[in-house]
XYZ file of C-alpha atoms in Angstrom:
615
model
C 75.146 -92.964 -43.952
C 75.089 -96.758 -44.027
C 77.971 -96.858 -46.543
C 80.171 -94.689 -44.343
C 79.588 -96.920 -41.362
C 80.775 -99.947 -43.314
C 84.060 -98.472 -44.556
C 87.207 -99.632 -42.772
C 90.658 -98.092 -43.210
C 93.634 -100.279 -42.336
C 97.151 -98.957 -41.706
C 99.835 -101.488 -42.660
C 103.620 -101.488 -42.330
C 105.937 -103.554 -44.497
C 109.483 -104.323 -45.502
C 108.836 -105.040 -49.183
C 108.089 -108.750 -48.747
C 105.202 -108.803 -46.275
C 102.671 -106.460 -44.705
C 101.527 -106.353 -41.062
C 98.385 -104.526 -39.923
C 99.217 -101.759 -37.465
C 95.721 -100.396 -36.754
C 92.193 -100.004 -38.121
C 90.101 -96.829 -38.305
C 86.649 -95.651 -39.342
C 87.909 -92.302 -40.668
C 90.438 -91.813 -43.466
C 91.956 -88.790 -41.729
C 92.780 -90.827 -38.616
C 94.314 -93.601 -40.707
C 96.550 -91.278 -42.737
C 97.556 -89.427 -39.575
C 98.686 -92.726 -38.054
C 100.519 -93.601 -41.289
C 102.476 -90.328 -41.191
C 103.316 -90.921 -37.528
C 104.721 -94.348 -38.397
C 106.761 -92.882 -41.239
C 108.113 -90.237 -38.884
C 109.309 -92.872 -36.421
C 111.959 -93.997 -38.913
C 111.292 -97.647 -38.076
C 109.410 -98.772 -41.190
C 110.447 -99.087 -44.835
C 106.905 -98.885 -46.212
C 103.565 -97.692 -44.849
C 100.227 -97.857 -46.626
C 96.540 -97.249 -45.938
C 93.848 -99.410 -47.535
C 90.100 -98.861 -47.727
C 87.671 -101.770 -47.571
C 83.972 -101.216 -48.261
C 81.229 -103.759 -47.437
C 83.702 -106.634 -47.222
C 84.999 -106.050 -50.735
C 88.578 -106.083 -51.961
C 90.771 -103.487 -50.216
C 92.053 -100.581 -52.309
C 95.221 -98.613 -51.546
C 94.486 -94.964 -50.746
C 97.938 -94.043 -49.402
C 101.410 -95.576 -49.680
C 104.822 -94.097 -48.980
C 108.382 -95.220 -48.339
C 109.969 -94.274 -45.045
C 113.469 -93.081 -44.321
C 114.599 -95.789 -41.932
C 117.141 -95.005 -39.278
C 120.301 -97.004 -38.892
C 119.351 -100.423 -37.563
C 119.887 -100.665 -33.827
C 121.616 -103.735 -32.428
C 119.281 -106.310 -30.937
C 119.403 -106.397 -27.138
C 118.028 -108.660 -24.440
C 114.743 -108.008 -22.658
C 114.690 -107.562 -18.902
C 113.239 -110.360 -16.766
C 112.491 -110.588 -13.054
C 112.094 -114.358 -12.804
C 113.878 -117.334 -14.321
C 113.539 -121.111 -14.281
C 116.358 -122.885 -12.441
C 118.515 -125.171 -14.599
C 121.013 -127.749 -13.360
C 121.416 -129.851 -16.516
C 120.312 -130.158 -20.137
C 117.049 -131.841 -19.123
C 116.153 -128.735 -17.099
C 117.164 -126.416 -19.936
C 114.575 -127.839 -22.340
C 111.556 -127.772 -19.986
C 108.723 -125.413 -20.856
C 109.482 -123.014 -17.980
C 113.145 -122.790 -19.008
C 112.168 -122.255 -22.642
C 109.782 -119.526 -21.516
C 112.677 -117.828 -19.702
C 114.865 -118.121 -22.804
C 112.066 -116.825 -25.012
C 111.449 -113.780 -22.855
C 115.055 -112.706 -22.377
C 115.759 -113.193 -26.111
C 112.350 -111.911 -27.260
C 113.675 -109.253 -29.662
C 116.136 -111.654 -31.281
C 113.569 -114.451 -31.634
C 110.982 -112.054 -33.088
C 113.557 -110.874 -35.614
C 114.309 -114.473 -36.589
C 110.674 -115.681 -36.306
C 111.728 -118.463 -33.956
C 110.359 -120.044 -30.810
C 112.731 -120.957 -27.991
C 111.985 -124.618 -28.784
C 113.355 -124.152 -32.307
C 116.379 -122.233 -31.035
C 117.394 -124.797 -28.397
C 116.927 -127.867 -30.604
C 118.534 -126.771 -33.870
C 122.310 -126.728 -34.251
C 122.281 -123.963 -36.865
C 120.105 -121.644 -34.793
C 122.236 -122.157 -31.671
C 125.414 -121.571 -33.660
C 124.032 -118.322 -35.087
C 123.050 -117.076 -31.625
C 126.480 -117.823 -30.176
C 128.047 -115.914 -33.067
C 126.311 -112.741 -31.869
C 128.678 -112.918 -28.867
C 127.516 -109.749 -27.106
C 123.826 -110.670 -27.211
C 124.600 -114.260 -26.226
C 126.767 -113.094 -23.315
C 124.116 -110.603 -22.174
C 121.464 -113.335 -22.115
C 123.669 -115.735 -20.148
C 124.601 -113.090 -17.581
C 121.039 -111.816 -17.160
C 119.517 -115.264 -16.615
C 122.375 -116.258 -14.292
C 121.978 -113.137 -12.153
C 118.246 -113.760 -11.679
C 118.838 -117.434 -10.866
C 121.574 -116.487 -8.392
C 119.231 -114.071 -6.631
C 116.534 -116.734 -6.366
C 118.990 -119.357 -5.074
C 120.902 -116.866 -2.904
C 124.237 -117.913 -4.373
C 127.095 -116.258 -6.248
C 126.352 -115.282 -9.862
C 129.734 -116.419 -11.334
C 128.942 -120.054 -10.560
C 125.607 -119.787 -12.374
C 127.274 -118.042 -15.325
C 129.804 -120.864 -15.697
C 127.037 -123.472 -15.494
C 124.906 -121.779 -18.166
C 127.861 -121.511 -20.542
C 128.482 -125.251 -20.098
C 124.803 -126.004 -20.729
C 124.888 -123.882 -23.900
C 127.778 -125.987 -25.193
C 125.926 -129.189 -24.258
C 122.789 -127.996 -26.042
C 124.751 -127.116 -29.191
C 126.471 -130.507 -29.221
C 123.208 -132.356 -28.532
C 121.465 -130.563 -31.416
C 124.348 -131.431 -33.745
C 124.231 -135.112 -32.764
C 120.439 -135.496 -32.531
C 120.027 -137.412 -35.758
C 117.683 -137.066 -38.719
C 114.145 -135.970 -37.861
C 112.758 -136.113 -41.404
C 110.977 -139.466 -41.155
C 109.201 -138.469 -37.952
C 108.189 -135.055 -39.289
C 106.573 -136.952 -42.174
C 104.571 -139.009 -39.665
C 103.539 -135.800 -37.913
C 102.283 -134.307 -41.158
C 100.359 -137.402 -42.161
C 99.170 -139.058 -38.941
C 99.662 -136.683 -36.036
C 101.714 -136.551 -32.853
C 100.335 -139.675 -31.163
C 101.589 -141.848 -34.024
C 104.911 -139.982 -34.113
C 105.442 -140.526 -30.373
C 104.857 -144.248 -30.823
C 107.419 -144.365 -33.638
C 109.956 -142.349 -31.643
C 109.406 -144.634 -28.637
C 110.398 -147.629 -30.749
C 113.416 -145.942 -32.365
C 114.949 -143.832 -29.568
C 116.122 -144.900 -26.118
C 114.532 -143.436 -22.963
C 117.643 -141.411 -22.069
C 117.385 -139.077 -25.070
C 113.761 -139.617 -26.076
C 112.306 -136.398 -24.675
C 115.062 -134.311 -26.236
C 114.540 -135.969 -29.617
C 110.767 -135.426 -29.423
C 111.506 -131.716 -29.017
C 113.855 -131.828 -32.010
C 111.104 -133.371 -34.144
C 108.546 -130.770 -33.024
C 111.038 -127.956 -33.654
C 111.667 -129.240 -37.168
C 107.920 -129.612 -37.722
C 106.957 -126.003 -36.906
C 110.152 -124.852 -38.610
C 108.534 -125.835 -41.911
C 107.186 -122.266 -41.986
C 108.801 -118.966 -40.972
C 105.630 -116.960 -40.258
C 103.785 -117.031 -36.934
C 100.276 -117.673 -38.234
C 101.296 -120.730 -40.287
C 103.374 -122.001 -37.338
C 100.308 -121.857 -35.112
C 98.286 -123.460 -37.890
C 100.696 -126.413 -37.920
C 100.177 -126.913 -34.171
C 96.399 -126.711 -34.624
C 96.654 -129.370 -37.345
C 98.113 -131.755 -34.753
C 95.558 -130.769 -32.112
C 92.791 -131.604 -34.583
C 94.147 -135.154 -35.126
C 92.829 -136.573 -31.832
C 96.052 -136.483 -29.772
C 96.253 -138.687 -26.687
C 97.122 -137.274 -23.260
C 100.893 -137.540 -23.763
C 100.719 -135.747 -27.114
C 98.390 -133.104 -25.691
C 100.983 -132.044 -23.105
C 103.572 -131.342 -25.813
C 101.083 -129.510 -28.027
C 99.750 -127.397 -25.163
C 103.280 -126.198 -24.379
C 104.059 -125.549 -28.041
C 100.873 -123.544 -28.588
C 101.591 -121.524 -25.428
C 105.155 -120.840 -26.537
C 103.985 -119.356 -29.833
C 101.399 -117.170 -28.073
C 103.927 -115.902 -25.519
C 105.589 -113.543 -28.002
C 104.354 -109.991 -28.545
C 105.134 -110.028 -32.278
C 103.471 -113.411 -32.807
C 100.303 -112.304 -30.991
C 100.241 -109.082 -32.997
C 100.439 -111.079 -36.224
C 97.916 -113.701 -35.089
C 95.310 -111.314 -33.657
C 95.738 -108.753 -36.415
C 94.972 -105.161 -35.419
C 92.190 -104.988 -32.822
C 90.284 -101.724 -32.663
C 91.572 -101.055 -29.129
C 92.907 -102.754 -25.991
C 89.415 -103.688 -24.825
C 88.779 -105.540 -28.090
C 92.097 -107.396 -27.827
C 91.362 -108.338 -24.200
C 87.904 -109.526 -25.180
C 89.321 -111.804 -27.889
C 92.067 -113.237 -25.657
C 89.636 -113.902 -22.798
C 87.180 -115.594 -25.150
C 89.989 -117.793 -26.458
C 91.305 -118.586 -22.968
C 87.883 -119.667 -21.724
C 86.932 -121.602 -24.866
C 84.074 -119.197 -25.609
C 85.283 -117.514 -28.797
C 82.271 -115.963 -30.516
C 83.234 -112.985 -32.710
C 80.579 -110.373 -33.380
C 81.485 -109.939 -37.058
C 83.500 -111.930 -39.563
C 85.541 -114.615 -37.805
C 89.239 -114.897 -38.564
C 89.612 -118.546 -39.710
C 92.755 -119.091 -37.628
C 91.250 -117.577 -34.464
C 88.110 -119.625 -35.035
C 90.260 -122.766 -35.068
C 92.037 -121.667 -31.879
C 88.686 -121.047 -30.185
C 87.325 -124.445 -31.224
C 90.518 -126.148 -30.041
C 90.438 -124.410 -26.639
C 86.812 -125.508 -26.235
C 87.559 -129.100 -27.273
C 90.769 -129.642 -25.272
C 91.889 -128.655 -21.793
C 95.076 -126.679 -22.503
C 96.082 -125.202 -19.118
C 99.485 -123.898 -20.225
C 98.066 -122.070 -23.246
C 95.210 -120.720 -21.156
C 97.697 -119.497 -18.550
C 99.813 -117.670 -21.138
C 96.742 -115.957 -22.609
C 95.590 -114.877 -19.145
C 99.103 -113.579 -18.372
C 98.870 -111.389 -21.457
C 95.425 -110.184 -20.373
C 96.747 -109.321 -16.900
C 99.714 -107.380 -18.297
C 97.485 -105.349 -20.616
C 94.849 -104.822 -17.926
C 97.404 -103.440 -15.452
C 98.769 -100.888 -17.929
C 97.669 -97.245 -17.899
C 96.782 -97.165 -21.605
C 93.059 -96.417 -22.173
C 90.846 -99.427 -22.840
C 89.112 -97.731 -25.775
C 89.811 -94.880 -28.184
C 86.631 -93.054 -27.262
C 86.283 -91.606 -23.750
C 86.704 -92.236 -20.032
C 82.964 -92.884 -19.833
C 83.271 -95.618 -22.467
C 86.194 -97.177 -20.587
C 84.119 -97.092 -17.408
C 81.241 -98.892 -19.153
C 83.475 -101.513 -20.804
C 85.494 -102.462 -17.711
C 82.719 -104.338 -15.799
C 81.933 -106.371 -18.926
C 85.570 -107.450 -19.197
C 85.693 -108.196 -15.471
C 82.671 -110.502 -15.669
C 84.402 -112.580 -18.355
C 87.136 -113.432 -15.829
C 84.844 -114.846 -13.145
C 85.692 -118.346 -11.892
C 83.689 -120.375 -9.310
C 85.485 -118.606 -6.443
C 87.722 -115.814 -7.691
C 89.075 -114.539 -10.982
C 90.701 -116.512 -13.768
C 94.379 -115.652 -13.777
C 94.692 -115.686 -9.990
C 97.036 -113.318 -8.192
C 98.287 -111.412 -11.243
C 94.770 -110.881 -12.589
C 93.364 -109.757 -9.239
C 96.109 -107.153 -8.939
C 95.693 -106.060 -12.567
C 91.939 -105.458 -12.393
C 92.308 -103.561 -9.106
C 94.924 -101.246 -10.594
C 92.716 -100.733 -13.649
C 89.646 -100.068 -11.479
C 91.443 -97.229 -9.700
C 91.779 -95.507 -13.088
C 88.589 -96.313 -14.981
C 86.058 -96.267 -12.124
C 87.058 -92.838 -10.825
C 84.798 -89.785 -11.017
C 86.926 -86.696 -11.464
C 90.670 -86.165 -11.707
C 91.955 -88.315 -8.846
C 92.299 -92.097 -9.009
C 90.207 -94.135 -6.586
C 91.741 -95.142 -3.277
C 92.661 -98.851 -3.006
C 89.700 -99.442 -0.689
C 87.224 -97.749 -3.021
C 88.583 -99.655 -6.035
C 88.174 -102.943 -4.171
C 84.614 -101.993 -3.198
C 83.738 -101.182 -6.839
C 85.065 -104.558 -7.991
C 83.215 -106.453 -5.246
C 80.002 -104.716 -6.338
C 80.420 -106.193 -9.838
C 81.213 -109.746 -8.713
C 78.194 -112.097 -8.585
C 78.563 -113.613 -5.106
C 80.602 -113.761 -1.907
C 82.599 -116.813 -3.009
C 84.031 -114.953 -5.996
C 84.659 -111.919 -3.797
C 86.532 -113.875 -1.129
C 88.679 -115.671 -3.722
C 89.494 -112.375 -5.429
C 90.517 -110.824 -2.101
C 92.642 -113.822 -1.089
C 94.544 -113.616 -4.385
C 94.862 -109.836 -4.163
C 96.327 -110.108 -0.663
C 99.193 -112.249 -2.025
C 100.132 -109.732 -4.741
C 102.627 -106.870 -4.569
C 99.617 -104.564 -4.432
C 98.342 -106.566 -1.467
C 101.603 -106.179 0.419
C 101.369 -102.418 0.038
C 97.650 -102.036 0.743
C 96.924 -104.911 3.127
C 94.612 -102.978 5.468
C 91.705 -102.316 3.047
C 91.965 -105.875 1.698
C 91.818 -107.463 5.147
C 89.006 -105.107 6.085
C 87.021 -106.199 3.012
C 87.581 -109.873 3.878
C 86.449 -109.244 7.437
C 83.276 -107.540 6.202
C 82.408 -110.673 4.214
C 83.458 -113.210 6.840
C 81.868 -111.576 9.900
C 78.199 -112.222 9.034
C 78.821 -115.806 7.866
C 77.052 -118.476 9.908
C 77.762 -121.297 7.462
C 79.897 -121.613 4.366
C 76.730 -121.805 2.291
C 76.444 -118.053 2.907
C 79.094 -117.682 0.212
C 76.610 -118.411 -2.604
C 73.144 -117.172 -3.608
C 70.147 -118.971 -2.100
C 69.270 -120.912 -5.277
C 72.768 -122.298 -5.901
C 72.971 -126.007 -6.672
C 75.107 -128.466 -4.678
C 77.358 -128.700 -7.750
C 77.879 -124.922 -7.752
C 78.629 -125.024 -4.048
C 81.146 -127.863 -4.451
C 82.876 -126.060 -7.346
C 83.143 -122.852 -5.319
C 84.502 -124.636 -2.247
C 87.034 -126.572 -4.328
C 88.218 -123.372 -6.007
C 88.431 -121.511 -2.682
C 90.311 -124.375 -1.057
C 92.873 -124.222 -3.867
C 93.358 -120.475 -3.416
C 93.549 -120.695 0.375
C 95.916 -123.653 0.111
C 98.507 -121.205 -1.193
C 98.505 -119.469 2.249
C 96.553 -116.472 1.026
C 96.181 -115.097 4.539
C 98.757 -117.147 6.384
C 98.930 -120.804 7.437
C 96.563 -120.498 10.414
C 93.566 -119.302 8.381
C 94.447 -121.511 5.428
C 94.592 -124.619 7.604
C 91.280 -123.858 9.297
C 89.397 -123.164 6.082
C 90.940 -126.069 4.184
C 89.897 -128.418 6.990
C 86.382 -127.022 6.897
C 86.159 -127.495 3.122
C 87.462 -131.065 3.408
C 84.699 -131.925 5.849
C 82.009 -130.410 3.639
C 83.184 -132.231 0.527
C 83.798 -135.619 2.179
C 80.491 -137.520 2.152
C 81.980 -140.297 4.313
C 82.633 -137.942 7.226
C 79.757 -138.446 9.669
C 80.526 -135.147 11.360
C 80.499 -133.182 8.111
C 77.431 -131.016 7.484
C 75.496 -131.728 4.308
C 75.945 -129.294 1.473
C 72.879 -127.122 1.802
C 71.549 -123.722 0.911
C 71.045 -121.462 3.916
C 67.422 -120.583 4.622
C 66.503 -116.895 4.459
C 67.331 -115.270 7.771
C 64.571 -113.801 9.910
C 65.032 -110.247 11.185
C 66.815 -110.323 14.513
C 65.222 -108.898 17.614
C 67.049 -106.290 19.688
C 69.662 -108.041 21.805
C 68.833 -108.279 25.511
C 70.997 -105.802 27.410
C 71.395 -103.533 24.382
C 69.946 -100.036 24.013
C 69.406 -97.390 21.374
C 71.227 -94.080 21.309
C 70.910 -91.024 19.017
C 73.833 -88.800 17.945
C 73.605 -85.372 16.302
C 75.655 -84.523 13.160
C 79.278 -83.945 14.201
C 79.012 -85.886 17.472
C 81.990 -88.141 18.179
C 80.780 -91.626 19.133
C 84.259 -92.784 20.163
C 87.825 -91.623 19.521
C 90.964 -93.383 18.361
C 92.811 -94.675 21.456
C 89.728 -94.848 23.706
C 89.083 -98.108 25.580
C 86.459 -100.220 23.810
C 83.505 -101.480 25.831
C 80.657 -101.148 23.311
C 79.868 -102.085 19.724
C 77.261 -100.370 17.559
C 74.805 -101.151 14.753
C 73.376 -98.244 12.766
C 69.574 -98.073 12.788
C 69.433 -94.871 10.721
C 71.781 -92.109 9.568
C 75.473 -92.129 8.617
C 78.684 -92.665 10.596
C 82.195 -91.859 9.368
C 85.197 -93.968 10.450
C 88.554 -92.137 10.339
C 92.118 -92.209 11.645
C 94.498 -89.384 12.496
C 93.546 -85.739 12.978
C 93.893 -82.366 11.281
C 95.664 -82.509 7.898
C 96.661 -86.136 8.550
C 93.053 -87.256 9.048
C 92.103 -90.139 6.737
C 88.492 -91.264 6.210
C 88.467 -95.068 6.058
C 84.735 -95.642 5.503
C 81.272 -94.106 5.674
C 78.723 -96.536 7.123
C 74.942 -96.573 6.857
C 71.828 -98.378 8.032
C 72.362 -101.985 9.123
C 76.165 -101.763 9.279
C 78.163 -102.676 12.375
C 81.176 -100.842 13.825
C 83.290 -100.648 16.972
C 83.500 -104.421 17.349
C 87.261 -104.769 16.802
C 88.127 -103.432 20.262
C 85.719 -105.946 21.770
C 87.207 -108.907 19.892
C 90.762 -108.438 21.192
C 90.283 -106.076 24.187
C 92.544 -103.418 22.666
C 91.987 -99.623 22.407
C 89.977 -98.164 19.532
C 92.048 -97.968 16.327
C 89.823 -95.326 14.677
C 87.407 -92.484 15.422
C 83.654 -92.772 14.731
C 81.746 -89.546 13.969
C 78.065 -89.063 13.112
C 77.796 -87.192 9.792
C 73.985 -87.173 9.922
C 71.654 -87.641 12.848
C 72.401 -91.265 13.640
C 70.362 -93.723 15.690
C 72.481 -96.681 16.774
C 71.878 -99.904 18.630
C 74.474 -100.151 21.424
C 75.771 -103.637 22.270
C 77.707 -103.742 25.570
C 80.933 -105.720 25.766
C 79.394 -108.354 28.036
C 76.634 -109.108 25.532
C 79.087 -109.074 22.617
C 81.446 -111.491 24.410
C 78.560 -113.886 25.006
C 77.819 -113.847 21.276
C 81.495 -114.485 20.489
C 81.571 -117.392 22.935
C 78.499 -118.865 21.246
C 80.078 -118.348 17.819
C 83.270 -120.097 18.934
C 81.205 -123.123 19.946
C 79.105 -123.119 16.763
C 81.833 -122.313 14.229
C 85.388 -122.183 15.541
C 86.770 -121.325 12.093
C 84.825 -118.074 11.755
C 85.687 -117.067 15.312
C 89.420 -117.583 14.775
C 89.363 -115.915 11.372
C 87.858 -112.822 12.993
C 90.518 -112.755 15.713
C 93.385 -113.188 13.247
C 92.033 -110.549 10.869
C 91.508 -108.034 13.677
C 95.112 -108.582 14.794
C 96.424 -108.083 11.274
C 94.315 -105.002 10.684
C 95.751 -103.462 13.834
C 99.296 -104.324 12.719
C 98.790 -102.710 9.318
C 96.966 -99.755 10.845
C 100.040 -99.040 12.948
C 102.404 -98.942 9.949
């Protein structure tokens, strides 16, 4: 039994000169089945299956030539965003190279080139322009996206990009010999090479020439793994800050390609395994369970040693794209996917939100709707959000996640449950220290506030809330502000006594406590039982939430003096504490004096919830 568990079957595809791992399997039948499927696709010249036992030498158990179909012409890849270029200096920035790399992804993968190599080598640019149709398609696609962003006519952008292509080709031809500087790179590293280039090249063309030298350096090898290895060599030679910026961009550019990542990562067992590896690399915590790939081990050590924000961002982008897909996380079962998902989610936790920001928050929410369901139907947006919040370690992470989610395309479509979730967190806050657990250190608190301030600074919920919260955070973090409260941990709250003027009321199952459209003059807290909150009636009735002991409802109408926006129905015998409007208004007035930010946040969120509830 032990021997069988240690046998691995690898399926590889090749063209006669090199082999690439397609997948790994524990059973020979699964491996050969995948091999036959690859042969049937007509896209591979050779397919083989190898068996490796106890880490020994692999032996070939299946190999067959495929009948390849006629080679299809290479086409551009679709893009929805593009860097704006006005001159050659703009064209060679990292963001512009990323745009070039993505629209020409299939061509660059075929040639084993980065966009840096393409744009800084006369021969590569000449070959691309000879393709004519592909070159024209790329120009027109990028120009159309830029024109949409700038709200201007596409023909003008097309003409500009053609002129820039000519300029780039001429500049690459006239760049001069890079050989001496590549030699310095190989022997001494990028810091020394930058010093030499600074002495030999004028400031007007220096940045372009640096790119030419780096392009020639990684062009010493045609394969993706050795290319990345060359960049790691430079990162291991103690680069200074200026050199680190170039190397961070170059490493990110290599990892931005699907084919390069496939070659570098090998063949992970499933999507969850690939996500796990990429997240470990992005966070500098690479710790493989089994044998470590030497190249990935170097990447992990480098990410831990250096702050490489561009590379980290590219890795997290890839994680977000894979996370938002509908492909199963594992090859086993829905139950396994459901168990794996929270573990992956916890790896993304930042001080106040998720690593990867808006895109990641949307991706994990879409994935949660699929993997956290019980039964055939996907979870509702509100239920998916609730499941994610239950996994997150504290309120700070939850608020940051919700702020980012609100700014996503998902957030635009499902704003109501997101705003409702934010309101549920914000309402009970007396101080900002309520965002963290009781034993959090001042350093943890400062990190969370700084992270939240960054996320709110991007107008997560609009300028009014962002300005209020940012001001509050500034006061907390500024030790020279005499009016600023000290960073402290909130003391455990004592149970509150029944509010003077309030009373208890009991409802039988099925009793309607209030109806949508009724005037609101009371709020309620559940002492026991269950209450269902819903909108609409008959077949159009939608249940928004089911509330239990200790939860509050009916307060929105009291905050803004508007009619009820939902119906509350007792689903079990429910005892509730009734808070009259007069008492509630007194509490709001006190809250406004004690913490104006929380009071205004509540008013703004109630207004927005009503607006979205009406759409």
